[in-house]
């Protein structure tokens, strides 16, 4: 198991991902895995605000749609280059996330989640109804593929696969640096107890707002990559079920862990694809499977494994600790009344 931990584990996973295109029989597998990588980037962002900061944001899919539409509209209607539009997608989501955070983060618990659910639905309605800007139900077509640094476009399935893999690795590295920094410790302190974090001198609103902005930037950039991969956008991308899919990826993999959202984003789509032969009944099988998984692994796959590992290590430390000899009181022969 040591091979699956730390830098060795990450290196092994990256090596497996690099050889994946050469062991699958056709491009369909590449397409499924490429989309999984894109949603894994968005799930990493959702995990930052929900898993590490304790704020259950239900507008994450809406911000992913904003990033996708920013790239789609800027490249098709205004002829921006793809990467300029991609950078703008992250910036637009960051600004809107800061404004949304100013209002929503004054609320806590379920009220915050309900408020962000409403924000996500408003984003969906704006995309569907504001036809003069978003093209409404017609959607955005003809989005260019990401530009290649040496000319042309990255439009082949294998090129897109490696591009999304590169962004996922970069996103995971940046996320690891964030959660292991003092800033990340502040996020976790807020999650563990807002009153205690504030008593320790952590600026509560500023910390939560920063976590919110960083998380929606991840969503916006994932949306930009989605636009460059699918090359067609419709209002359905902002529908709330996409947010709940991201939540499912996070819960199955392990909320509050770095690898959990990535594992869930890859595992769940492959599981649903493997049930395609059941056609309309596949969700009848997938739903109970998901419920059983969450009952027996309430911390997700990675979270449960980490909990068990921590318990084993604690038991080993307890066994290795020197036993304290019991000192018996000297017998004086006297008795108390």
Coordinates of N, CA, C and O in Angstrom, one line a residue, residues 162-243:
X162 N -4.8 14.8 -23.4 CA -3.6 15.2 -22.7 C -3.7 16.7 -22.2 O -3.1 17.0 -21.1
X163 N -4.4 17.5 -22.9 CA -4.5 18.9 -22.5 C -5.3 19.0 -21.2 O -4.9 19.7 -20.2
X164 N -6.5 18.3 -21.1 CA -7.3 18.3 -19.9 C -6.5 17.6 -18.8 O -6.7 18.0 -17.6
X165 N -5.8 16.5 -19.1 CA -5.0 15.9 -18.0 C -4.0 16.8 -17.4 O -3.8 16.9 -16.2
X166 N -3.3 17.6 -18.3 CA -2.4 18.6 -17.8 C -3.0 19.6 -16.9 O -2.4 20.0 -15.9
X167 N -4.2 20.1 -17.3 CA -4.8 21.1 -16.5 C -5.3 20.5 -15.1 O -5.3 21.1 -14.1
X168 N -5.7 19.2 -15.2 CA -6.1 18.6 -13.9 C -5.0 18.4 -13.0 O -5.1 18.7 -11.8
X169 N -3.8 18.0 -13.5 CA -2.6 17.9 -12.7 C -2.2 19.2 -12.1 O -1.9 19.3 -10.9
X170 N -2.3 20.2 -12.9 CA -1.9 21.6 -12.5 C -2.9 22.1 -11.4 O -2.5 22.6 -10.4
X171 N -4.2 21.8 -11.6 CA -5.2 22.2 -10.7 C -5.0 21.5 -9.3 O -5.2 22.1 -8.3
X172 N -4.7 20.2 -9.4 CA -4.5 19.4 -8.2 C -3.3 19.9 -7.4 O -3.3 20.0 -6.2
X173 N -2.2 20.3 -8.1 CA -1.0 20.8 -7.5 C -1.3 22.1 -6.8 O -0.9 22.3 -5.6
X174 N -1.9 23.0 -7.5 CA -2.3 24.3 -6.9 C -3.2 24.1 -5.7 O -3.0 24.8 -4.6
X175 N -4.1 23.2 -5.8 CA -5.1 23.0 -4.7 C -4.3 22.4 -3.5 O -4.6 22.8 -2.3
X176 N -3.3 21.5 -3.7 CA -2.5 21.0 -2.6 C -1.8 22.1 -1.9 O -1.7 22.1 -0.7
X177 N -1.2 23.0 -2.7 CA -0.4 24.1 -2.1 C -1.4 25.0 -1.3 O -1.0 25.5 -0.2
X178 N -2.6 25.2 -1.8 CA -3.5 26.0 -1.0 C -3.9 25.4 0.3 O -3.8 26.0 1.3
X179 N -4.3 24.1 0.3 CA -4.8 23.5 1.5 C -3.7 23.2 2.5 O -4.0 23.1 3.7
X180 N -2.5 23.2 2.1 CA -1.4 22.9 3.0 C -0.7 24.2 3.5 O 0.2 24.2 4.3
X181 N -1.2 25.4 3.0 CA -0.7 26.7 3.4 C -1.4 27.2 4.7 O -2.4 26.5 5.1
X182 N -1.0 28.3 5.2 CA -1.6 28.9 6.3 C -3.1 29.3 5.9 O -4.0 29.1 6.7
X183 N -3.2 29.7 4.7 CA -4.6 30.0 4.2 C -5.5 28.8 4.3 O -6.6 28.9 4.7
X184 N -5.0 27.6 3.8 CA -5.8 26.4 3.9 C -6.1 26.0 5.3 O -7.2 25.6 5.6
X185 N -5.2 26.2 6.2 CA -5.4 26.0 7.6 C -6.6 26.9 8.1 O -7.4 26.5 9.0
X186 N -6.6 28.1 7.6 CA -7.6 29.0 8.0 C -9.0 28.5 7.5 O -10.0 28.6 8.2
X187 N -9.0 28.0 6.3 CA -10.3 27.5 5.8 C -10.8 26.4 6.7 O -12.0 26.3 7.0
X188 N -9.9 25.5 7.0 CA -10.3 24.3 7.9 C -10.7 24.7 9.3 O -11.6 24.1 9.9
X189 N -10.0 25.8 9.8 CA -10.4 26.3 11.1 C -11.8 26.8 11.0 O -12.6 26.6 12.0
X190 N -12.2 27.5 9.9 CA -13.6 28.0 9.8 C -14.6 26.9 9.7 O -15.6 26.9 10.3
X191 N -14.2 25.8 9.0 CA -15.0 24.6 8.9 C -15.3 24.0 10.2 O -16.4 23.6 10.6
X192 N -14.2 23.9 11.0 CA -14.3 23.2 12.3 C -15.1 24.0 13.4 O -15.6 23.4 14.4
X193 N -15.1 25.3 13.2 CA -15.9 26.1 14.2 C -15.7 27.6 13.9 O -14.5 28.1 14.2
X194 N -16.7 28.2 13.5 CA -16.6 29.6 13.1 C -16.2 30.5 14.3 O -15.4 31.4 14.2
X195 N -16.9 30.3 15.4 CA -16.7 31.1 16.6 C -15.3 30.9 17.1 O -14.6 31.9 17.4
X196 N -14.8 29.7 17.1 CA -13.4 29.4 17.6 C -12.4 30.1 16.6 O -11.4 30.7 17.1
X197 N -12.7 30.0 15.3 CA -11.7 30.6 14.3 C -11.7 32.1 14.5 O -10.6 32.7 14.4
X198 N -12.8 32.7 14.7 CA -12.9 34.1 14.9 C -12.1 34.5 16.2 O -11.4 35.5 16.3
X199 N -12.3 33.7 17.2 CA -11.6 34.0 18.5 C -10.1 33.9 18.3 O -9.3 34.5 19.1
X200 N -9.6 33.0 17.4 CA -8.2 32.9 17.1 C -7.6 34.0 16.3 O -6.4 34.0 16.0
X201 N -8.5 34.9 15.8 CA -8.0 36.1 15.1 C -8.2 35.9 13.6 O -7.6 36.7 12.8
X202 N -8.9 34.9 13.1 CA -9.0 34.6 11.7 C -10.2 35.5 11.2 O -11.3 35.4 11.8
X203 N -10.0 36.4 10.2 CA -11.1 37.2 9.7 C -12.1 36.3 9.0 O -11.8 35.9 7.9
X204 N -13.3 36.2 9.6 CA -14.2 35.2 9.1 C -14.7 35.4 7.7 O -14.6 34.6 6.8
X205 N -15.3 36.6 7.5 CA -15.9 36.9 6.2 C -14.9 36.9 5.1 O -15.1 36.4 4.0
X206 N -13.7 37.5 5.4 CA -12.7 37.6 4.3 C -12.2 36.2 3.9 O -12.0 35.9 2.8
X207 N -12.0 35.3 4.9 CA -11.6 34.0 4.7 C -12.6 33.2 3.9 O -12.3 32.5 2.9
X208 N -13.9 33.2 4.3 CA -14.9 32.5 3.6 C -15.1 33.0 2.1 O -15.3 32.3 1.2
X209 N -15.0 34.4 2.0 CA -15.2 35.0 0.7 C -14.0 34.6 -0.3 O -14.2 34.3 -1.4
X210 N -12.8 34.5 0.3 CA -11.6 34.1 -0.5 C -11.8 32.6 -1.0 O -11.5 32.3 -2.1
X211 N -12.2 31.8 -0.1 CA -12.5 30.4 -0.4 C -13.5 30.3 -1.5 O -13.4 29.5 -2.5
X212 N -14.6 31.1 -1.4 CA -15.7 31.1 -2.4 C -15.1 31.5 -3.8 O -15.4 30.9 -4.8
X213 N -14.4 32.6 -3.8 CA -13.8 33.1 -5.0 C -12.9 32.1 -5.7 O -13.0 31.8 -6.9
X214 N -12.0 31.5 -4.9 CA -11.1 30.5 -5.5 C -11.9 29.3 -6.0 O -11.5 28.8 -7.1
X215 N -12.9 28.9 -5.3 CA -13.7 27.7 -5.8 C -14.4 28.0 -7.1 O -14.4 27.2 -8.0
X216 N -15.0 29.2 -7.2 CA -15.7 29.5 -8.5 C -14.8 29.8 -9.6 O -15.1 29.6 -10.8
X217 N -13.5 30.2 -9.3 CA -12.5 30.3 -10.4 C -12.2 29.0 -11.0 O -12.1 28.8 -12.2
X218 N -12.1 28.0 -10.1 CA -11.9 26.6 -10.6 C -13.1 26.2 -11.5 O -12.9 25.6 -12.6
X219 N -14.3 26.5 -11.1 CA -15.5 26.2 -11.8 C -15.5 26.9 -13.2 O -15.8 26.3 -14.2
X220 N -15.1 28.2 -13.2 CA -15.1 28.9 -14.4 C -14.1 28.4 -15.4 O -14.4 28.3 -16.6
X221 N -12.9 28.0 -14.9 CA -11.9 27.5 -15.8 C -12.3 26.1 -16.4 O -12.0 25.8 -17.5
X222 N -12.9 25.3 -15.5 CA -13.4 24.0 -16.0 C -14.5 24.2 -17.0 O -14.5 23.5 -18.0
X223 N -15.3 25.2 -16.9 CA -16.3 25.5 -17.9 C -15.7 26.0 -19.2 O -16.1 25.6 -20.3
X224 N -14.6 26.8 -19.1 CA -13.9 27.2 -20.3 C -13.3 26.0 -21.1 O -13.4 25.9 -22.3
X225 N -12.8 25.1 -20.3 CA -12.2 23.8 -21.0 C -13.3 23.0 -21.6 O -13.2 22.4 -22.6
X226 N -14.5 23.0 -20.9 CA -15.6 22.2 -21.4 C -16.1 22.8 -22.7 O -16.4 22.0 -23.7
X227 N -16.1 24.1 -22.8 CA -16.5 24.8 -24.1 C -15.6 24.4 -25.2 O -16.0 24.2 -26.3
X228 N -14.3 24.4 -24.9 CA -13.3 24.1 -25.9 C -13.3 22.6 -26.3 O -12.8 22.3 -27.4
X229 N -13.8 21.8 -25.5 CA -13.9 20.4 -25.8 C -15.2 20.0 -26.5 O -15.1 19.4 -27.6
X230 N -16.3 20.4 -26.0 CA -17.6 20.0 -26.6 C -17.9 20.9 -27.8 O -18.5 20.4 -28.8
X231 N -17.5 22.2 -27.7 CA -17.7 23.2 -28.8 C -19.1 23.5 -29.1 O -19.4 24.0 -30.2
X232 N -20.0 23.2 -28.2 CA -21.4 23.6 -28.4 C -21.9 23.8 -26.9 O -21.7 22.9 -26.1
X233 N -22.7 24.9 -26.7 CA -23.2 25.1 -25.4 C -24.7 25.3 -25.5 O -25.2 26.0 -26.4
X234 N -25.4 24.8 -24.5 CA -26.8 25.1 -24.3 C -27.1 25.5 -22.9 O -26.3 25.2 -22.0
X235 N -28.3 26.0 -22.6 CA -28.7 26.4 -21.2 C -28.6 25.3 -20.2 O -28.5 25.5 -19.0
X236 N -28.8 24.0 -20.7 CA -28.8 22.9 -19.8 C -27.5 22.8 -19.0 O -27.6 22.2 -17.9
X237 N -26.4 23.3 -19.5 CA -25.2 23.2 -18.7 C -25.3 23.9 -17.3 O -24.6 23.5 -16.4
X238 N -26.2 24.9 -17.3 CA -26.4 25.6 -16.0 C -27.5 25.0 -15.1 O -27.8 25.5 -14.0
X239 N -28.1 23.9 -15.6 CA -29.1 23.3 -14.8 C -28.6 22.8 -13.5 O -27.4 22.4 -13.3
X240 N -29.5 22.7 -12.5 CA -29.0 22.4 -11.1 C -28.5 21.0 -11.0 O -27.7 20.6 -10.1
X241 N -29.0 20.1 -11.9 CA -28.5 18.7 -11.8 C -27.0 18.5 -12.0 O -26.4 17.6 -11.5
X242 N -26.4 19.5 -12.7 CA -24.9 19.4 -12.9 C -24.3 19.7 -11.5 O -23.2 19.1 -11.2
X243 N -24.8 20.6 -10.8 CA -24.2 20.9 -9.4 C -24.4 19.7 -8.6 O -23.4 19.3 -7.9

